[in-house]
């Protein structure tokens, strides 16, 4: 309702020095950094598409739907009036509207429907724009995008499900998938006794007949403790057979046309991400088809998890961008001590520092998306994709809550008030660092990936070498990190520091190779200069603050 024209003259006072409602945003045109990153990483051909979507998604109507979908969270209707179990989750119409917009605009399917160089980059740019408006819808969208590589483990299931998940039609009817125009797929891994450590899963799967292994039918019994988007049409689920942890595709409806017997016990009351339902589920002789090799379920489902991790990084970068946009608007219109906030020297430092962080996050995310584009034909890009998907999931999702908190504070009191978008961004921010592998798990995984892939360290350093000689802090940090990785002692206990430096060095290298020298040097001297605490507003006083801020302002 923020866009309703307010009454300025009240009986007791005139409302002054309050920013106007931000109104329509053009999420593509206004974002120079995003446009440059998309071009640089090879998706310039998608500009028409991205431009139309940025214009559509940034309009006030979409932000209003997002607000309504979050203020009216989904409700579980476990039973109908006669006590029949229906497992229905009732979402607000605004949630359905946003999900419809997402699917129509190929948020889960663009890269797969337009497979060519740069399609992953274009896909992630769409995601980046959508996620600035609403985070909850992104959960089923991320999983539906990410399931595609995992479906390849079984050609029959792939043939059945692929046309549905790549469809541009949103079909919210709870009916068997063969009658639907399109579908979505989620994943159930986490159990009470083990989330990060899925090997602790206790759910059992027994074969329906003598046929066992990939493509065979099983009945699953156990529980799953965190199951988001439970209205999806199917789920990849981990369960144990006698051979070991295996992966199953569990549909809502069985092939005989009956409802599958999985039971939504309750919806979680979450800190944020409130438009999205996250549930607890009991499986009781629940029908599923094994997908992938028996006993290799983690390997199969990891093909899905990887895509979700990229989404986490991109979504967190996008939350940062929206927070920065809100700050730029507020501080441009609010005066304190006779000056616009944006012109106060210390506020300039805070804002410029946030812009550097937000742009660096978007740049890194788009670079990772490019590596996904090229991973099949280029060994170096394959290694970069493997390492930096995890690095960016760790670092970007870690930085988002700090930046958003700082951005909220830039608004003063109104930033803490629920009519502002800031509380919603703030509550959304920590989630991306928890699901799909929490911080420590990511850092240990970076080390594991480096140890497993003999090409990894050389691919990473070849990439970092491309910016050598452009900044002394950068060169020194690359050398130090290389030496540190050569010494295998205590690597695990140091893995946060290593992952953080990999992230900031890759971000620095992108700035150094492609951006205005002053911007690159501000990033390097703060992040790599040796005194960095991570707080915003600590750039050197000789930084060209105006240049950094000007670049981020809506064009
Ligand atoms: C809103 C929400 C929705 C979710 N939706 C889903 C879903 O749809 N499907 C699904 O399967 N899961 C889902 N999850 C679960 C999520 O993926 C897990 O919560 C997450 O993987 C962490 O597992 P855990 O909660 O068991 O924590 P734990 O595994 O107990 O981890 C707790 C802490 O210990 C750290 N830790 C773990 N192992 C190590 C180690 N070896 N060394 C150092 N530190 C370590 C972790 O980094 C973490 O900080 C959801 C979670 C949330 C919050």
Coordinates of C-alpha atoms and ligand atoms in Angstrom, one line a residue:
X1 CA 0.0 0.0 0.0
X2 CA 3.1 2.2 0.1
X3 CA 2.4 3.6 -3.3
X4 CA -0.9 5.2 -2.3
X5 CA -0.5 9.0 -2.4
X6 CA -0.2 10.2 1.2
X7 CA -1.8 13.3 2.7
X8 CA 1.1 15.7 3.4
X9 CA -0.8 18.3 5.4
X10 CA -1.9 16.7 8.6
X11 CA -3.9 18.6 11.3
X12 CA -0.9 19.0 13.6
X13 CA 2.0 19.1 11.2
X14 CA 3.2 18.9 7.6
X15 CA 5.1 15.7 6.7
X16 CA 8.5 16.9 5.6
X17 CA 11.9 15.4 4.9
X18 CA 10.4 11.9 4.3
X19 CA 11.5 10.1 1.2
X20 CA 8.7 9.5 -1.4
X21 CA 7.7 5.9 -2.1
X22 CA 10.4 4.3 -4.2
X23 CA 7.8 3.2 -6.9
X24 CA 8.6 1.2 -10.0
X25 CA 12.2 0.0 -10.3
X26 CA 13.7 -1.2 -13.5
X27 CA 15.8 -4.0 -12.2
X28 CA 17.7 -4.3 -15.5
X29 CA 18.1 -0.8 -16.8
X30 CA 18.9 0.6 -13.4
X31 CA 21.6 -1.9 -12.7
X32 CA 24.8 -1.0 -14.6
X33 CA 26.9 -3.6 -12.8
X34 CA 24.5 -6.4 -13.6
X35 CA 24.3 -5.4 -17.3
X36 CA 28.1 -5.3 -17.6
X37 CA 28.5 -8.6 -15.8
X38 CA 26.0 -10.4 -18.1
X39 CA 27.7 -9.0 -21.2
X40 CA 31.2 -9.9 -19.9
X41 CA 30.2 -13.5 -19.1
X42 CA 28.7 -14.2 -22.5
X43 CA 24.9 -13.6 -22.2
X44 CA 24.6 -10.3 -24.0
X45 CA 22.4 -12.1 -26.5
X46 CA 19.7 -12.4 -23.8
X47 CA 19.5 -8.7 -23.3
X48 CA 16.0 -8.3 -24.8
X49 CA 14.6 -10.9 -22.5
X50 CA 16.4 -9.7 -19.4
X51 CA 15.4 -6.1 -20.1
X52 CA 11.7 -7.0 -20.4
X53 CA 11.8 -9.1 -17.3
X54 CA 13.7 -6.4 -15.2
X55 CA 11.0 -3.9 -16.2
X56 CA 8.1 -6.3 -15.4
X57 CA 9.6 -7.7 -12.1
X58 CA 10.5 -4.3 -10.6
X59 CA 7.0 -2.8 -10.8
X60 CA 5.2 -1.9 -7.6
X61 CA 2.5 -4.6 -8.3
X62 CA 5.2 -7.3 -7.9
X63 CA 6.5 -5.8 -4.6
X64 CA 2.9 -5.6 -3.3
X65 CA 2.3 -9.3 -4.1
X66 CA 5.6 -10.2 -2.4
X67 CA 4.5 -8.3 0.7
X68 CA 1.1 -10.0 0.8
X69 CA 2.6 -13.4 0.2
X70 CA 4.9 -13.0 3.2
X71 CA 2.3 -11.3 5.5
X72 CA -0.1 -14.2 4.8
X73 CA 2.0 -17.3 5.1
X74 CA 0.8 -20.7 3.9
X75 CA -1.5 -22.8 6.1
X76 CA -1.6 -26.6 6.3
X77 CA -5.0 -28.2 5.6
X78 CA -3.9 -31.8 6.6
X79 CA -7.5 -33.1 6.5
X80 CA -10.8 -32.3 4.7
X81 CA -14.1 -31.8 6.6
X82 CA -14.7 -35.5 6.6
X83 CA -11.3 -36.4 8.1
X84 CA -9.7 -37.5 4.9
X85 CA -6.0 -36.8 4.7
X86 CA -5.4 -34.4 1.9
X87 CA -2.0 -32.9 2.8
X88 CA -3.0 -29.6 1.2
X89 CA -1.0 -26.4 1.7
X90 CA -3.1 -23.3 1.2
X91 CA -1.0 -20.4 -0.1
X92 CA -2.1 -16.8 -0.5
X93 CA -3.2 -15.8 -4.1
X94 CA -0.2 -13.5 -4.3
X95 CA 2.2 -16.4 -3.8
X96 CA 0.5 -18.2 -6.7
X97 CA 0.7 -15.1 -8.8
X98 CA 4.4 -14.7 -8.2
X99 CA 5.0 -18.4 -8.9
X100 CA 3.0 -18.1 -12.1
X101 CA 5.1 -15.1 -13.1
X102 CA 8.3 -17.0 -12.3
X103 CA 7.4 -20.1 -14.3
X104 CA 6.0 -18.1 -17.3
X105 CA 9.3 -16.2 -17.4
X106 CA 11.4 -19.4 -17.2
X107 CA 13.0 -18.7 -13.8
X108 CA 13.4 -22.5 -13.3
X109 CA 14.0 -23.5 -16.9
X110 CA 15.6 -20.8 -19.0
X111 CA 19.1 -22.3 -19.1
X112 CA 17.8 -25.7 -20.1
X113 CA 15.3 -24.4 -22.7
X114 CA 17.8 -22.1 -24.4
X115 CA 20.9 -24.2 -24.2
X116 CA 23.8 -22.3 -25.7
X117 CA 26.9 -20.3 -24.5
X118 CA 25.8 -17.9 -21.8
X119 CA 22.4 -19.5 -21.0
X120 CA 23.3 -20.2 -17.4
X121 CA 24.5 -16.6 -17.0
X122 CA 21.2 -15.3 -18.5
X123 CA 19.3 -17.7 -16.3
X124 CA 21.1 -16.5 -13.1
X125 CA 20.5 -12.9 -14.2
X126 CA 16.7 -13.6 -14.3
X127 CA 17.0 -15.2 -10.9
X128 CA 18.9 -12.2 -9.6
X129 CA 16.2 -9.9 -10.6
X130 CA 13.3 -12.1 -9.4
X131 CA 14.9 -12.7 -6.0
X132 CA 15.2 -9.0 -5.3
X133 CA 11.4 -8.9 -5.0
X134 CA 10.6 -12.2 -3.3
X135 CA 12.7 -15.0 -1.8
X136 CA 10.1 -17.6 -0.9
X137 CA 9.1 -18.5 -4.4
X138 CA 12.7 -19.0 -5.3
X139 CA 12.8 -22.2 -3.2
X140 CA 10.7 -24.4 -5.5
X141 CA 12.2 -22.5 -8.5
X142 CA 15.7 -23.3 -7.4
X143 CA 14.9 -27.0 -6.8
X144 CA 13.1 -27.4 -10.1
X145 CA 16.0 -25.9 -12.0
X146 CA 18.5 -28.0 -10.1
X147 CA 16.8 -31.3 -10.5
X148 CA 17.4 -31.5 -14.2
X149 CA 21.0 -32.9 -14.0
X150 CA 19.9 -35.4 -11.4
X151 CA 17.0 -36.7 -13.6
X152 CA 19.6 -37.8 -16.1
X153 CA 20.4 -40.7 -13.8
X154 CA 17.2 -42.5 -15.1
X155 CA 16.1 -41.9 -18.7
X156 CA 12.6 -43.2 -18.1
X157 CA 11.9 -40.8 -15.2
X158 CA 13.7 -38.1 -17.2
X159 CA 11.4 -38.7 -20.2
X160 CA 8.3 -38.5 -17.9
X161 CA 9.2 -35.5 -15.8
X162 CA 11.4 -33.3 -18.0
X163 CA 8.6 -31.9 -20.2
X164 CA 6.6 -31.0 -17.1
X165 CA 9.4 -29.2 -15.2
X166 CA 10.6 -27.3 -18.4
X167 CA 7.1 -26.2 -19.1
X168 CA 6.3 -22.4 -19.0
X169 CA 2.8 -23.1 -17.6
X170 CA 2.1 -22.9 -13.9
X171 CA -0.4 -25.5 -12.9
X172 CA -1.3 -25.5 -9.2
X173 CA -3.8 -28.3 -9.4
X174 CA -3.1 -31.2 -7.0
X175 CA -3.6 -34.0 -9.5
X176 CA -1.4 -36.6 -11.1
X177 CA 1.5 -35.2 -13.2
X178 CA 0.4 -36.8 -16.5
X179 CA -2.8 -34.6 -16.4
X180 CA -0.9 -31.4 -15.6
X181 CA 0.5 -28.7 -17.9
X182 CA 3.6 -28.2 -15.8
X183 CA 5.2 -29.4 -12.5
X184 CA 7.8 -28.7 -9.9
X185 CA 10.1 -31.0 -7.9
X186 CA 11.5 -30.6 -4.4
X187 CA 13.9 -32.6 -2.3
X188 CA 13.8 -34.3 1.1
X189 CA 17.2 -35.2 2.6
X190 CA 17.3 -33.8 6.1
X191 CA 16.2 -35.9 9.1
X192 CA 16.2 -35.0 12.8
X193 CA 19.4 -36.9 13.7
X194 CA 21.4 -35.6 10.7
X195 CA 21.1 -32.7 8.3
X196 CA 24.7 -32.0 7.2
X197 CA 25.6 -35.6 7.9
X198 CA 23.0 -37.3 5.7
X199 CA 24.7 -40.6 6.2
X200 CA 22.8 -40.6 9.5
X201 CA 19.5 -40.9 7.6
X202 CA 17.3 -43.7 9.0
X203 CA 14.5 -43.8 6.4
X204 CA 14.2 -47.3 4.9
X205 CA 13.2 -48.3 1.4
X206 CA 12.1 -51.8 0.6
X207 CA 11.6 -53.1 -2.9
X208 CA 8.0 -53.7 -4.1
X209 CA 9.0 -56.8 -6.1
X210 CA 12.1 -58.8 -6.9
X211 CA 13.3 -56.0 -9.1
X212 CA 15.9 -53.8 -7.4
X213 CA 18.1 -50.9 -8.4
X214 CA 17.8 -47.9 -10.6
X215 CA 14.3 -47.6 -12.0
X216 CA 12.7 -50.2 -9.6
X217 CA 9.8 -49.4 -7.3
X218 CA 10.2 -49.2 -3.6
X219 CA 8.1 -48.3 -0.5
X220 CA 9.8 -45.8 1.9
X221 CA 9.2 -45.5 5.6
X222 CA 10.7 -42.9 8.0
X223 CA 10.5 -39.1 8.5
X224 CA 12.0 -36.0 6.9
X225 CA 12.5 -33.0 9.2
X226 CA 12.8 -30.1 6.7
X227 CA 10.8 -30.4 3.5
X228 CA 10.3 -27.1 1.7
X229 CA 7.7 -26.5 -0.9
X230 CA 5.7 -29.6 0.0
X231 CA 3.2 -28.8 -2.8
X232 CA 5.7 -29.8 -5.4
X233 CA 4.6 -32.7 -7.7
X234 CA 7.5 -34.9 -6.8
X235 CA 10.6 -35.0 -4.5
X236 CA 14.0 -36.5 -4.6
X237 CA 14.3 -38.4 -1.3
X238 CA 17.2 -40.2 0.3
X239 CA 16.5 -43.6 2.0
X240 CA 18.5 -46.7 2.9
X241 CA 18.3 -50.0 1.2
X242 CA 20.3 -53.0 2.2
X243 CA 23.1 -51.7 -0.1
X244 CA 23.1 -48.2 1.4
X245 CA 21.8 -44.7 1.0
X246 CA 19.9 -44.4 -2.3
X247 CA 17.9 -41.7 -4.1
X248 CA 14.2 -42.1 -5.0
X249 CA 11.8 -40.0 -6.9
X250 CA 8.6 -39.8 -4.8
X251 CA 5.6 -38.4 -6.7
X252 CA 2.5 -36.9 -5.0
X253 CA 0.3 -39.3 -6.9
X254 CA 1.1 -42.9 -7.5
X255 CA 1.1 -44.4 -11.0
X256 CA -2.3 -46.1 -10.2
X257 CA -3.8 -42.6 -9.8
X258 CA -4.1 -42.7 -6.0
X259 CA -2.6 -40.2 -3.6
X260 CA 0.8 -41.3 -2.4
X261 CA 1.0 -41.9 1.3
X262 CA 3.2 -39.2 2.6
X263 CA 1.9 -37.1 5.5
X264 CA 2.7 -33.5 6.1
X265 CA 2.8 -33.3 9.9
X266 CA 3.2 -29.5 10.3
X267 CA 4.5 -26.4 8.7
X268 CA 7.5 -24.7 10.4
X269 CA 7.1 -21.3 11.9
X270 CA 10.2 -19.6 10.4
X271 CA 12.2 -16.5 11.0
X272 CA 11.8 -15.4 7.4
X273 CA 11.1 -16.9 4.0
X274 CA 7.5 -16.9 5.2
X275 CA 5.7 -17.1 1.9
X276 CA 7.3 -20.5 1.3
X277 CA 6.1 -23.5 3.2
X278 CA 8.7 -25.7 5.0
X279 CA 7.3 -28.8 6.6
X280 CA 7.9 -32.0 8.5
X281 CA 6.8 -35.2 6.7
X282 CA 6.2 -38.8 7.7
X283 CA 6.7 -41.5 5.0
X284 CA 4.8 -44.6 5.6
X285 CA 5.1 -47.2 2.8
X286 CA 5.4 -44.3 0.5
X287 CA 5.8 -45.1 -3.2
X288 CA 9.1 -44.1 -4.9
X289 CA 11.2 -45.1 -7.8
X290 CA 14.9 -45.5 -7.4
X291 CA 16.8 -42.9 -9.4
X292 CA 20.6 -43.5 -9.9
X293 CA 22.7 -46.3 -8.7
X294 CA 21.7 -48.2 -5.6
X295 CA 23.8 -47.2 -2.6
X296 CA 25.0 -44.0 -4.4
X297 CA 22.1 -41.8 -3.4
X298 CA 24.3 -38.9 -2.1
X299 CA 26.1 -38.8 -5.5
X300 CA 22.8 -38.6 -7.3
X301 CA 21.2 -36.0 -5.1
X302 CA 24.4 -33.9 -5.1
X303 CA 23.7 -33.2 -8.8
X304 CA 20.7 -31.4 -7.6
X305 CA 22.3 -29.8 -4.5
X306 CA 25.0 -28.1 -6.7
X307 CA 22.3 -26.1 -8.6
X308 CA 20.7 -25.1 -5.4
X309 CA 24.0 -23.8 -4.1
X310 CA 24.4 -21.5 -7.1
X311 CA 20.8 -20.2 -6.5
X312 CA 21.7 -19.5 -2.9
X313 CA 24.7 -17.4 -4.0
X314 CA 22.8 -15.6 -6.7
X315 CA 19.8 -14.9 -4.4
X316 CA 22.0 -13.5 -1.6
X317 CA 23.7 -11.3 -4.1
X318 CA 20.3 -10.1 -5.2
X319 CA 19.1 -9.4 -1.7
X320 CA 22.2 -7.2 -1.2
X321 CA 21.5 -5.3 -4.4
X322 CA 17.9 -4.6 -3.4
X323 CA 19.1 -3.4 0.0
X324 CA 21.6 -1.1 -1.7
X325 CA 18.9 0.2 -4.0
X326 CA 16.7 1.0 -1.0
X327 CA 19.6 2.8 0.8
X328 CA 20.4 4.9 -2.3
X329 CA 16.7 6.0 -2.5
X330 CA 16.4 6.7 1.2
X331 CA 19.6 8.6 1.7
X332 CA 19.1 10.6 -1.5
X333 CA 15.8 12.0 -0.1
X334 CA 16.5 12.3 3.6
X335 CA 18.4 15.2 5.1
X336 CA 20.1 15.3 8.4
X337 CA 22.1 18.2 9.8
X338 CA 21.4 20.3 6.7
X339 CA 22.8 17.8 4.2
X340 CA 21.3 14.9 2.3
X341 CA 22.4 11.7 4.1
X342 CA 24.1 10.5 0.9
X343 CA 26.3 13.6 1.0
X344 CA 27.5 13.1 4.6
X345 CA 31.1 12.0 4.4
X346 CA 30.8 9.0 6.7
X347 CA 27.6 7.8 5.1
X348 CA 29.3 8.0 1.7
X349 CA 31.9 5.6 3.0
X350 CA 29.3 3.2 4.3
X351 CA 27.3 3.3 1.1
X352 CA 30.3 3.0 -1.2
X353 CA 31.6 0.1 0.8
X354 CA 28.2 -1.7 0.5
X355 CA 28.1 -1.1 -3.2
X356 CA 31.5 -2.6 -3.6
X357 CA 30.4 -5.7 -1.7
X358 CA 27.1 -6.0 -3.6
X359 CA 28.7 -5.6 -7.0
X360 CA 31.5 -8.0 -6.1
X361 CA 28.9 -10.6 -5.1
X362 CA 26.9 -10.2 -8.4
X363 CA 30.1 -10.4 -10.4
X364 CA 31.3 -13.5 -8.7
X365 CA 27.9 -15.2 -9.1
X366 CA 27.8 -14.4 -12.8
X367 CA 31.4 -15.7 -13.2
X368 CA 30.3 -19.0 -11.5
X369 CA 27.3 -19.2 -13.8
X370 CA 29.7 -18.9 -16.8
X371 CA 31.8 -21.7 -15.5
X372 CA 28.7 -23.9 -15.4
X373 CA 28.1 -22.9 -19.0
X374 CA 31.5 -24.2 -20.1
X375 CA 32.1 -27.0 -17.7
X376 CA 31.3 -29.8 -20.2
X377 CA 33.9 -28.7 -22.8
X378 CA 36.6 -27.0 -20.7
X379 CA 38.4 -28.8 -17.8
X380 CA 39.6 -25.6 -16.2
X381 CA 36.0 -24.2 -16.2
X382 CA 34.8 -27.5 -14.7
X383 CA 37.2 -27.1 -11.8
X384 CA 36.4 -23.5 -11.4
X385 CA 32.7 -24.4 -11.4
X386 CA 33.2 -27.1 -8.8
X387 CA 35.3 -24.9 -6.4
X388 CA 33.6 -21.6 -6.8
X389 CA 30.0 -22.8 -6.6
X390 CA 30.9 -23.7 -3.1
X391 CA 33.1 -20.7 -2.4
X392 CA 30.4 -18.3 -3.6
X393 CA 27.7 -20.2 -1.7
X394 CA 29.8 -19.7 1.5
X395 CA 31.0 -16.1 1.0
X396 CA 28.1 -14.4 -0.6
X397 CA 25.5 -15.9 1.7
X398 CA 27.8 -14.9 4.7
X399 CA 28.1 -11.3 3.6
X400 CA 24.4 -10.7 2.8
X401 CA 23.1 -10.6 6.4
X402 CA 25.8 -8.1 7.5
X403 CA 25.2 -5.9 4.5
X404 CA 21.4 -5.9 4.9
X405 CA 21.7 -5.1 8.6
X406 CA 23.9 -2.1 7.7
X407 CA 21.5 -1.1 4.9
X408 CA 18.6 -1.3 7.4
X409 CA 20.4 1.0 9.8
X410 CA 21.0 3.5 7.0
X411 CA 17.2 4.0 7.0
X412 CA 17.2 4.9 10.7
X413 CA 13.9 4.0 12.5
X414 CA 11.8 3.5 9.3
X415 CA 14.1 0.7 8.3
X416 CA 13.0 -1.3 11.3
X417 CA 9.3 -0.9 10.6
X418 CA 7.3 -3.6 8.8
X419 CA 5.9 -1.4 6.1
X420 CA 9.5 -1.2 4.8
X421 CA 10.9 -4.0 2.7
X422 CA 14.0 -4.0 4.9
X423 CA 12.8 -6.3 7.7
X424 CA 11.8 -8.9 5.1
X425 CA 15.2 -8.7 3.4
X426 CA 16.9 -9.0 6.8
X427 CA 14.9 -12.0 7.8
X428 CA 15.4 -13.7 4.5
X429 CA 19.2 -13.2 4.5
X430 CA 20.6 -15.9 6.9
X431 CA 18.7 -18.7 5.3
X432 CA 20.8 -19.1 2.2
X433 CA 23.8 -19.8 4.3
X434 CA 22.0 -22.6 6.2
X435 CA 20.3 -24.8 3.7
X436 CA 22.1 -26.7 1.0
X437 CA 25.1 -27.0 3.3
X438 CA 25.9 -24.6 6.1
X439 CA 29.0 -22.4 6.3
X440 CA 31.5 -24.9 7.8
X441 CA 30.3 -27.7 5.6
X442 CA 30.9 -25.5 2.6
X443 CA 34.5 -24.7 3.6
X444 CA 35.4 -28.3 4.3
X445 CA 33.8 -29.2 0.9
X446 CA 36.1 -26.6 -0.8
X447 CA 39.1 -28.4 0.6
X448 CA 37.6 -31.8 -0.4
X449 CA 37.0 -30.6 -3.9
X450 CA 40.6 -29.4 -4.2
X451 CA 42.0 -32.6 -2.9
X452 CA 39.9 -34.8 -5.2
X453 CA 40.4 -32.8 -8.4
X454 CA 44.1 -32.7 -9.2
X455 CA 43.4 -29.9 -11.7
X456 CA 41.6 -27.7 -9.2
X457 CA 44.4 -25.7 -7.6
X458 CA 46.2 -25.0 -11.0
X459 CA 42.9 -24.0 -12.6
X460 CA 42.1 -21.6 -9.8
X461 CA 45.5 -20.0 -9.7
X462 CA 45.7 -19.8 -13.6
X463 CA 42.5 -17.8 -13.3
X464 CA 43.8 -15.6 -10.5
X465 CA 47.1 -15.1 -12.4
X466 CA 45.3 -13.2 -15.1
X467 CA 45.0 -10.2 -12.9
X468 CA 48.6 -10.3 -11.7
X469 CA 50.5 -7.0 -11.8
X470 CA 47.4 -4.9 -11.5
X471 CA 47.5 -4.4 -7.7
X472 CA 50.2 -5.0 -5.2
X473 CA 47.9 -6.2 -2.4
X474 CA 46.3 -8.6 -4.8
X475 CA 49.6 -10.1 -5.9
X476 CA 50.8 -10.6 -2.4
X477 CA 47.5 -12.3 -1.3
X478 CA 47.6 -14.6 -4.3
X479 CA 51.2 -15.6 -3.4
X480 CA 50.4 -16.2 0.3
X481 CA 47.3 -18.3 -0.4
X482 CA 49.2 -20.4 -2.9
X483 CA 52.0 -21.1 -0.3
X484 CA 49.4 -21.9 2.4
X485 CA 47.6 -24.4 0.2
X486 CA 50.9 -26.2 -0.5
X487 CA 51.2 -27.0 3.2
X488 CA 48.6 -29.6 4.1
X489 CA 48.9 -29.0 7.9
X490 CA 45.8 -27.7 9.7
X491 CA 44.0 -27.0 6.4
X492 CA 40.6 -27.9 7.8
X493 CA 40.8 -25.6 10.8
X494 CA 41.9 -22.8 8.4
X495 CA 39.3 -23.6 5.8
X496 CA 37.1 -20.6 6.4
X497 CA 40.0 -18.2 6.0
X498 CA 41.0 -20.0 2.8
X499 CA 37.5 -20.0 1.4
X500 CA 37.1 -16.3 2.2
X501 CA 40.4 -15.4 0.5
X502 CA 39.5 -17.5 -2.6
X503 CA 36.2 -15.5 -2.8
X504 CA 37.7 -12.1 -2.3
X505 CA 40.6 -12.8 -4.6
X506 CA 38.3 -13.9 -7.4
X507 CA 36.1 -10.9 -6.8
X508 CA 39.2 -8.6 -6.9
X509 CA 40.4 -10.2 -10.1
X510 CA 37.1 -9.5 -11.8
X511 CA 37.2 -5.8 -10.7
X512 CA 40.9 -5.5 -11.6
X513 CA 40.4 -6.9 -15.1
X514 CA 37.2 -5.2 -16.0
X515 CA 36.4 -2.1 -13.9
X516 CA 37.5 1.4 -13.4
X517 CA 40.9 1.4 -11.6
X518 CA 39.6 3.4 -8.6
X519 CA 36.8 0.9 -7.9
X520 CA 39.2 -2.1 -8.2
X521 CA 41.8 -0.4 -6.0
X522 CA 39.2 0.5 -3.3
X523 CA 38.1 -3.1 -3.2
X524 CA 41.7 -4.5 -3.0
X525 CA 43.0 -2.0 -0.4
X526 CA 40.1 -2.7 1.9
X527 CA 39.5 -6.4 1.5
X528 CA 43.2 -7.4 0.8
X529 CA 45.1 -4.6 2.6
X530 CA 45.5 -6.4 5.9
X531 CA 43.3 -4.3 8.2
X532 CA 39.9 -5.4 7.1
X533 CA 37.3 -6.1 9.9
X534 CA 34.4 -6.8 7.5
X535 CA 32.4 -3.8 8.9
X536 CA 31.1 -1.4 6.3
X537 CA 32.3 2.2 6.1
X538 CA 36.0 1.6 6.6
X539 CA 37.3 2.4 3.1
X540 CA 40.4 4.6 2.9
X541 CA 39.7 8.3 3.0
X542 CA 41.3 8.8 -0.4
X543 CA 38.7 6.5 -2.1
X544 CA 36.7 8.0 -4.9
X545 CA 33.4 7.6 -3.1
X546 CA 31.4 9.7 -5.6
X547 CA 32.5 7.5 -8.5
X548 CA 31.5 4.3 -6.8
X549 CA 28.1 5.7 -5.7
X550 CA 27.4 7.3 -9.1
X551 CA 27.9 3.9 -10.8
X552 CA 25.2 2.3 -8.6
X553 CA 22.6 4.9 -8.9
X554 CA 19.5 4.2 -11.1
X555 CA 20.2 5.3 -14.7
Ligands
LIG1 C1 13.8 -23.0 6.2 C2 14.6 -24.2 5.9 C3 14.1 -25.0 4.9 C4 14.8 -26.2 4.6 N1 14.3 -27.0 3.6 C5 14.9 -28.2 3.3 C6 14.4 -29.1 2.3 O1 13.5 -28.7 1.6 N2 14.9 -30.3 2.1 C7 16.0 -30.7 2.9 O2 16.4 -31.8 2.8 N3 16.5 -29.9 3.9 C8 16.0 -28.7 4.1 N4 16.5 -27.9 5.1 C9 17.5 -28.4 6.0 C10 18.9 -27.8 5.8 O3 19.4 -28.2 4.6 C11 19.7 -28.2 7.0 O4 19.1 -27.6 8.1 C12 21.1 -27.9 6.9 O5 21.7 -28.8 5.9 C13 21.9 -28.1 8.2 O6 21.6 -29.4 8.8 P1 21.2 -29.5 10.3 O7 20.0 -28.5 10.5 O8 20.9 -30.9 10.7 O9 22.4 -28.9 11.1 P2 23.7 -29.7 11.6 O10 24.1 -30.7 10.5 O11 23.5 -30.2 12.9 O12 24.8 -28.5 11.6 C14 24.8 -27.5 12.6 C15 26.0 -26.7 12.5 O13 27.2 -27.5 12.5 C16 28.0 -27.3 11.4 N5 28.7 -28.5 11.1 C17 28.2 -29.7 10.6 N6 29.2 -30.5 10.3 C18 30.3 -29.9 10.6 C19 31.7 -30.3 10.5 N7 32.1 -31.5 10.0 N8 32.7 -29.4 10.9 C20 32.3 -28.2 11.3 N9 31.1 -27.8 11.5 C21 30.1 -28.7 11.1 C22 27.2 -26.8 10.3 O14 27.9 -25.9 9.4 C23 26.1 -26.0 11.1 O15 26.6 -24.7 11.3 C24 15.9 -26.6 5.4 C25 16.3 -25.8 6.4 C26 15.7 -24.6 6.7 C27 16.2 -23.8 7.8

